[in-house]
């Protein structure tokens, strides 16, 4: 199905896995052309080839670590002319590291989370949004989290970064009021992706346990929510959308079949 997204330019960070990859596929299904960003080049290339082949859309890949401010500026400012007019920015790249009490946690993990989830999102936004303001048209869709609304045990820094995403989204919405640029955040609970594998530094057992006894959300569920935000008529802005597995009530309570 092709919609009003047909031919739009959508930039997605963290397109190599999980929610970002599913979102790229969903936008391609709507006929959007995609700028795909992530650090794993082979995955970017494979995804780009798949989308071009299956959906016939144009793709541009950029291997980019969003923590690198200078590189973010360089990549965005040197986009080929036909890719410069970004219609939709999906700030999705992010990660959790560990689930330990703050007072004994690994500080390197804090730096990674803050640098990626907060500063990386800010850098990309800072260099993409001016063009949208100039054109009086655009949409920033952030991937926040239920962790941006609640703070849970062992999640001090991750929750802080996602609370920051909530605050940045709300503030940016005010900054862009009347400028023709919409701002949304899609905030999921548990989604089965590589997130837990990354959070537990590759420990598959621990990662599997997170989703044990319940049906988690999938990347596709979140991609659908992103597409919903992006396809509202111009007079409507989805500010915040919290989406949970039916078996998870909030950050603390989940119903697991044993
Ligand atoms: P994945 O680990 O599957 O995907 C994370 C993506 O982020 C990858 O494509 C990764 O690409 C990219 N990424 C990480 N660090 C960087 C970086 N420094 N520069 C560029 N890209 C980076 O996890 P999810 O799909 O689940 O996570 C996507 C977003 O969703 C995150 O912001 C996460 O916090 C959020 N979220 C996830 C939930 C879940 O339960 N899974 C729930 C709520 C929110 P690469 O490694 O190639 O760079
Ligand atoms: C990632 C999911 O449950 O750790 O945002 O908040 S959770």
CSV table of C-alpha atoms and ligand atoms in Angstrom, one decimal:
chain,number,residue,atom,x,y,z
A,1,UNK,CA,0.0,0.0,0.0
A,2,UNK,CA,1.3,3.4,-0.9
A,3,UNK,CA,0.2,6.4,1.1
A,4,UNK,CA,1.1,10.1,1.5
A,5,UNK,CA,4.5,8.9,2.6
A,6,UNK,CA,5.3,7.8,-1.0
A,7,UNK,CA,8.5,9.6,-2.1
A,8,UNK,CA,9.1,11.3,1.3
A,9,UNK,CA,12.7,11.2,2.6
A,10,UNK,CA,12.9,9.5,6.0
A,11,UNK,CA,16.1,9.4,8.0
A,12,UNK,CA,16.3,6.6,10.6
A,13,UNK,CA,19.1,6.2,13.1
A,14,UNK,CA,19.8,2.7,14.4
A,15,UNK,CA,18.4,1.0,11.3
A,16,UNK,CA,20.5,-2.1,11.6
A,17,UNK,CA,18.4,-3.9,14.1
A,18,UNK,CA,15.1,-4.2,16.0
A,19,UNK,CA,12.8,-1.2,16.0
A,20,UNK,CA,14.8,0.8,13.6
A,21,UNK,CA,15.0,-1.9,11.1
A,22,UNK,CA,11.3,-2.7,11.3
A,23,UNK,CA,10.6,1.0,10.9
A,24,UNK,CA,12.7,1.2,7.8
A,25,UNK,CA,10.8,-1.7,6.3
A,26,UNK,CA,7.5,-0.2,7.2
A,27,UNK,CA,8.3,3.2,5.6
A,28,UNK,CA,9.7,1.4,2.6
A,29,UNK,CA,6.3,-0.4,2.3
A,30,UNK,CA,4.7,3.0,2.1
A,31,UNK,CA,7.0,4.1,-0.7
A,32,UNK,CA,9.3,6.4,1.3
A,33,UNK,CA,12.9,6.8,0.4
A,34,UNK,CA,15.3,6.1,3.3
A,35,UNK,CA,18.5,7.4,4.8
A,36,UNK,CA,19.7,4.5,6.9
A,37,UNK,CA,22.1,5.1,9.7
A,38,UNK,CA,24.0,2.8,12.1
A,39,UNK,CA,27.5,1.5,12.8
A,40,UNK,CA,27.3,-2.0,11.3
A,41,UNK,CA,27.9,-1.4,7.6
A,42,UNK,CA,27.1,-4.8,6.3
A,43,UNK,CA,23.7,-4.8,7.9
A,44,UNK,CA,23.0,-1.3,6.4
A,45,UNK,CA,24.0,-2.5,3.0
A,46,UNK,CA,21.9,-5.7,3.2
A,47,UNK,CA,18.9,-3.8,4.4
A,48,UNK,CA,19.2,-1.2,1.7
A,49,UNK,CA,19.5,-3.8,-1.0
A,50,UNK,CA,16.5,-5.7,0.4
A,51,UNK,CA,14.3,-2.6,0.5
A,52,UNK,CA,15.3,-1.4,-3.0
A,53,UNK,CA,14.6,-4.8,-4.3
A,54,UNK,CA,11.3,-5.5,-2.5
A,55,UNK,CA,9.7,-2.0,-2.4
A,56,UNK,CA,11.6,-0.3,-5.2
A,57,UNK,CA,12.5,2.7,-3.0
A,58,UNK,CA,15.7,4.7,-3.0
A,59,UNK,CA,18.1,4.2,-0.1
A,60,UNK,CA,21.2,5.9,1.1
A,61,UNK,CA,23.3,4.3,3.8
A,62,UNK,CA,25.7,6.1,6.2
A,63,UNK,CA,27.9,4.3,8.6
A,64,UNK,CA,27.8,6.7,11.6
A,65,UNK,CA,28.2,6.6,15.3
A,66,UNK,CA,25.7,9.2,16.6
A,67,UNK,CA,28.0,9.9,19.5
A,68,UNK,CA,30.5,11.5,17.2
A,69,UNK,CA,29.3,15.2,17.0
A,70,UNK,CA,31.7,16.2,14.2
A,71,UNK,CA,30.9,13.2,12.1
A,72,UNK,CA,27.1,13.7,12.6
A,73,UNK,CA,27.5,17.3,11.4
A,74,UNK,CA,29.6,16.2,8.4
A,75,UNK,CA,27.3,13.4,7.4
A,76,UNK,CA,24.1,15.5,7.5
A,77,UNK,CA,25.7,18.6,5.9
A,78,UNK,CA,27.2,16.6,3.1
A,79,UNK,CA,24.1,14.6,2.0
A,80,UNK,CA,23.7,14.6,-1.8
A,81,UNK,CA,21.3,17.4,-2.9
A,82,UNK,CA,18.5,15.0,-3.7
A,83,UNK,CA,18.6,13.7,-0.1
A,84,UNK,CA,18.9,17.0,1.7
A,85,UNK,CA,15.2,17.7,2.2
A,86,UNK,CA,14.5,15.3,5.0
A,87,UNK,CA,10.8,15.0,5.7
A,88,UNK,CA,10.9,12.7,8.7
A,89,UNK,CA,13.6,12.1,11.3
A,90,UNK,CA,13.3,9.0,13.4
A,91,UNK,CA,15.6,9.2,16.3
A,92,UNK,CA,15.8,5.6,17.3
A,93,UNK,CA,19.5,4.7,18.0
A,94,UNK,CA,19.9,3.8,21.6
A,95,UNK,CA,20.8,1.2,24.1
A,96,UNK,CA,20.8,0.1,27.7
A,97,UNK,CA,23.8,-1.2,29.6
A,98,UNK,CA,23.5,-3.3,32.7
A,99,UNK,CA,20.7,-3.5,35.3
A,100,UNK,CA,22.8,-2.9,38.4
A,101,UNK,CA,22.5,-0.7,41.6
A,102,UNK,CA,23.8,2.7,40.7
A,103,UNK,CA,26.3,2.7,43.5
A,104,UNK,CA,28.2,-0.3,42.1
A,105,UNK,CA,27.4,0.1,38.4
A,106,UNK,CA,29.9,0.2,35.5
A,107,UNK,CA,30.6,3.9,34.7
A,108,UNK,CA,31.6,3.1,31.1
A,109,UNK,CA,28.0,1.9,30.5
A,110,UNK,CA,26.7,5.2,31.8
A,111,UNK,CA,28.8,7.1,29.3
A,112,UNK,CA,27.6,4.9,26.4
A,113,UNK,CA,24.0,5.4,27.3
A,114,UNK,CA,24.2,9.1,27.9
A,115,UNK,CA,26.3,9.7,24.8
A,116,UNK,CA,24.0,7.7,22.6
A,117,UNK,CA,20.5,8.1,23.9
A,118,UNK,CA,20.8,11.7,24.9
A,119,UNK,CA,23.7,13.4,23.2
A,120,UNK,CA,23.5,11.4,19.9
A,121,UNK,CA,19.8,12.2,19.6
A,122,UNK,CA,20.5,15.8,20.2
A,123,UNK,CA,23.3,16.0,17.6
A,124,UNK,CA,21.2,14.4,14.9
A,125,UNK,CA,18.3,16.6,15.8
A,126,UNK,CA,20.4,19.8,15.9
A,127,UNK,CA,21.7,19.2,12.3
A,128,UNK,CA,18.5,17.9,10.7
A,129,UNK,CA,15.9,20.3,12.1
A,130,UNK,CA,17.1,23.6,10.7
A,131,UNK,CA,16.4,22.4,7.2
A,132,UNK,CA,12.8,21.4,8.3
A,133,UNK,CA,12.3,24.9,9.8
A,134,UNK,CA,13.6,26.6,6.7
A,135,UNK,CA,11.1,24.5,4.6
A,136,UNK,CA,8.4,25.0,7.2
A,137,UNK,CA,7.8,21.2,7.0
A,138,UNK,CA,9.0,18.1,8.8
A,139,UNK,CA,8.4,15.7,11.6
A,140,UNK,CA,10.7,14.5,14.3
A,141,UNK,CA,9.7,11.1,15.8
A,142,UNK,CA,11.8,10.0,18.8
A,143,UNK,CA,11.8,6.5,20.2
A,144,UNK,CA,11.6,7.1,24.0
A,145,UNK,CA,10.5,4.4,26.4
A,146,UNK,CA,8.3,3.6,29.4
A,147,UNK,CA,11.6,4.2,31.2
A,148,UNK,CA,11.1,7.9,30.2
A,149,UNK,CA,8.0,7.9,32.4
A,150,UNK,CA,8.9,5.6,35.3
A,151,UNK,CA,12.2,4.9,37.1
A,152,UNK,CA,12.9,1.3,37.9
A,153,UNK,CA,15.4,-0.6,40.1
A,154,UNK,CA,18.8,-0.9,38.4
A,155,UNK,CA,17.8,1.4,35.6
A,156,UNK,CA,19.0,4.7,37.1
A,157,UNK,CA,21.0,6.0,34.1
A,158,UNK,CA,19.0,4.3,31.4
A,159,UNK,CA,15.8,5.8,32.9
A,160,UNK,CA,17.5,9.1,33.2
A,161,UNK,CA,18.4,9.1,29.5
A,162,UNK,CA,14.8,8.2,28.5
A,163,UNK,CA,13.4,10.9,30.9
A,164,UNK,CA,15.7,13.2,29.0
A,165,UNK,CA,14.2,12.1,25.7
A,166,UNK,CA,10.7,12.9,27.1
A,167,UNK,CA,11.9,16.3,28.2
A,168,UNK,CA,13.7,17.1,24.9
A,169,UNK,CA,10.6,16.0,22.9
A,170,UNK,CA,8.3,18.2,25.0
A,171,UNK,CA,10.7,21.2,24.8
A,172,UNK,CA,11.4,20.8,21.1
A,173,UNK,CA,7.6,20.7,20.4
A,174,UNK,CA,7.4,24.1,22.1
A,175,UNK,CA,10.4,25.4,20.1
A,176,UNK,CA,8.8,24.3,16.9
A,177,UNK,CA,5.3,25.5,17.6
A,178,UNK,CA,4.0,27.4,14.6
A,179,UNK,CA,7.0,26.5,12.4
A,180,UNK,CA,5.4,23.7,10.5
A,181,UNK,CA,7.4,20.9,12.1
A,182,UNK,CA,5.8,18.2,14.1
A,183,UNK,CA,7.3,16.4,17.1
A,184,UNK,CA,6.3,13.0,18.5
A,185,UNK,CA,7.7,10.4,20.8
A,186,UNK,CA,6.8,6.7,20.7
A,187,UNK,CA,7.5,5.2,24.1
A,188,UNK,CA,7.4,1.3,24.3
A,189,UNK,CA,7.5,-1.2,27.1
A,190,UNK,CA,9.2,-4.5,26.4
A,191,UNK,CA,10.0,-5.1,22.7
A,192,UNK,CA,12.0,-8.2,21.8
A,193,UNK,CA,14.9,-7.0,19.8
A,194,UNK,CA,18.7,-7.1,20.4
A,195,UNK,CA,18.1,-4.6,23.2
A,196,UNK,CA,18.5,-7.1,26.1
A,197,UNK,CA,21.4,-8.9,24.5
A,198,UNK,CA,23.2,-5.5,24.3
A,199,UNK,CA,22.1,-4.5,27.8
A,200,UNK,CA,23.6,-7.8,29.2
A,201,UNK,CA,26.7,-7.6,27.1
A,202,UNK,CA,25.8,-10.6,24.9
A,203,UNK,CA,24.5,-12.9,27.7
A,204,UNK,CA,21.8,-14.8,25.8
A,205,UNK,CA,20.4,-16.5,28.9
A,206,UNK,CA,19.8,-13.2,30.7
A,207,UNK,CA,18.4,-11.6,27.6
A,208,UNK,CA,15.9,-14.5,27.0
A,209,UNK,CA,14.7,-14.3,30.6
A,210,UNK,CA,13.5,-10.7,30.2
A,211,UNK,CA,10.7,-12.0,27.9
A,212,UNK,CA,10.0,-15.3,29.6
A,213,UNK,CA,6.4,-16.3,30.1
A,214,UNK,CA,4.9,-13.4,28.2
A,215,UNK,CA,4.4,-12.2,24.6
A,216,UNK,CA,6.5,-9.0,24.2
A,217,UNK,CA,6.0,-6.4,21.6
A,218,UNK,CA,7.9,-6.7,18.3
A,219,UNK,CA,9.7,-4.2,16.3
A,220,UNK,CA,6.8,-4.3,13.8
A,221,UNK,CA,4.4,-3.2,16.5
A,222,UNK,CA,6.5,-0.1,17.2
A,223,UNK,CA,7.0,0.6,13.5
A,224,UNK,CA,3.2,0.6,13.0
A,225,UNK,CA,2.9,3.2,15.8
A,226,UNK,CA,5.6,5.3,14.1
A,227,UNK,CA,3.8,5.1,10.8
A,228,UNK,CA,0.5,6.1,12.5
A,229,UNK,CA,2.2,9.3,13.9
A,230,UNK,CA,3.7,10.1,10.5
A,231,UNK,CA,0.4,9.7,8.7
A,232,UNK,CA,-1.9,11.9,10.8
A,233,UNK,CA,-3.3,14.8,8.8
A,234,UNK,CA,-1.1,18.0,8.9
A,235,UNK,CA,-3.3,19.6,11.6
A,236,UNK,CA,-2.8,16.7,14.1
A,237,UNK,CA,0.3,16.0,16.1
A,238,UNK,CA,0.7,12.9,18.2
A,239,UNK,CA,2.8,14.2,21.2
A,240,UNK,CA,3.4,11.0,23.1
A,241,UNK,CA,2.4,7.4,22.5
A,242,UNK,CA,3.0,4.8,25.2
A,243,UNK,CA,2.7,1.3,23.9
A,244,UNK,CA,3.0,-1.8,26.1
A,245,UNK,CA,2.7,-5.6,25.7
A,246,UNK,CA,-0.8,-6.6,27.0
A,247,UNK,CA,1.0,-8.7,29.6
A,248,UNK,CA,3.0,-5.7,30.9
A,249,UNK,CA,1.1,-3.0,32.9
A,250,UNK,CA,4.0,-0.7,33.6
A,251,UNK,CA,7.7,-0.8,34.2
A,252,UNK,CA,7.2,-2.9,37.4
A,253,UNK,CA,4.4,-5.3,36.8
A,254,UNK,CA,4.2,-8.0,34.1
A,255,UNK,CA,2.0,-11.1,34.0
A,256,UNK,CA,4.1,-14.2,33.2
A,257,UNK,CA,2.7,-17.7,32.6
A,258,UNK,CA,5.0,-20.1,34.5
B,1,LIG,P1,18.5,-2.9,19.1
B,1,LIG,O1,19.7,-3.2,20.0
B,1,LIG,O2,17.9,-4.1,18.4
B,1,LIG,O3,18.8,-1.8,18.1
B,1,LIG,C1,19.5,-0.6,18.5
B,1,LIG,C2,19.9,0.1,17.3
B,1,LIG,O4,20.6,1.3,17.7
B,1,LIG,C3,20.9,-0.7,16.4
B,1,LIG,O5,20.5,-0.5,15.1
B,1,LIG,C4,22.2,0.0,16.7
B,1,LIG,O6,23.0,-0.1,15.5
B,1,LIG,C5,21.8,1.4,16.9
B,1,LIG,N1,22.9,2.1,17.7
B,1,LIG,C6,23.3,1.9,19.0
B,1,LIG,N2,24.3,2.7,19.3
B,1,LIG,C7,24.5,3.5,18.2
B,1,LIG,C8,25.4,4.5,17.9
B,1,LIG,N3,26.3,5.0,18.8
B,1,LIG,N4,25.4,5.1,16.7
B,1,LIG,C9,24.5,4.7,15.8
B,1,LIG,N5,23.6,3.7,16.0
B,1,LIG,C10,23.6,3.1,17.2
B,1,LIG,O7,17.4,-2.3,20.2
B,1,LIG,P2,16.0,-1.7,19.9
B,1,LIG,O8,15.6,-1.8,18.5
B,1,LIG,O9,15.1,-2.3,20.9
B,1,LIG,O10,16.2,-0.2,20.3
B,1,LIG,C11,15.9,0.9,19.6
B,1,LIG,C12,15.4,2.0,20.5
B,1,LIG,O11,14.3,1.6,21.2
B,1,LIG,C13,16.4,2.4,21.6
B,1,LIG,O12,16.5,3.9,21.7
B,1,LIG,C14,15.9,1.8,22.8
B,1,LIG,O13,16.2,2.5,24.0
B,1,LIG,C15,14.4,2.0,22.5
B,1,LIG,N6,13.5,1.1,23.3
B,1,LIG,C16,13.6,-0.3,23.2
B,1,LIG,C17,12.8,-1.1,24.0
B,1,LIG,C18,12.9,-2.6,24.0
B,1,LIG,O14,12.3,-3.2,24.9
B,1,LIG,N7,13.6,-3.2,23.1
B,1,LIG,C19,11.7,-0.5,24.8
B,1,LIG,C20,11.7,0.9,24.8
B,1,LIG,C21,12.5,1.7,24.0
B,1,LIG,P3,24.6,-0.4,15.4
B,1,LIG,O15,24.9,-1.2,16.5
B,1,LIG,O16,24.7,-1.0,14.0
B,1,LIG,O17,25.2,1.0,15.5
B,2,LIG,C1,13.6,-0.5,27.2
B,2,LIG,C2,12.6,-1.3,27.8
B,2,LIG,O1,11.7,-2.2,30.0
B,2,LIG,O2,14.0,-1.5,30.0
B,2,LIG,O3,13.3,0.9,27.1
B,2,LIG,O4,12.2,0.1,30.0
B,2,LIG,S1,12.6,-1.2,29.5
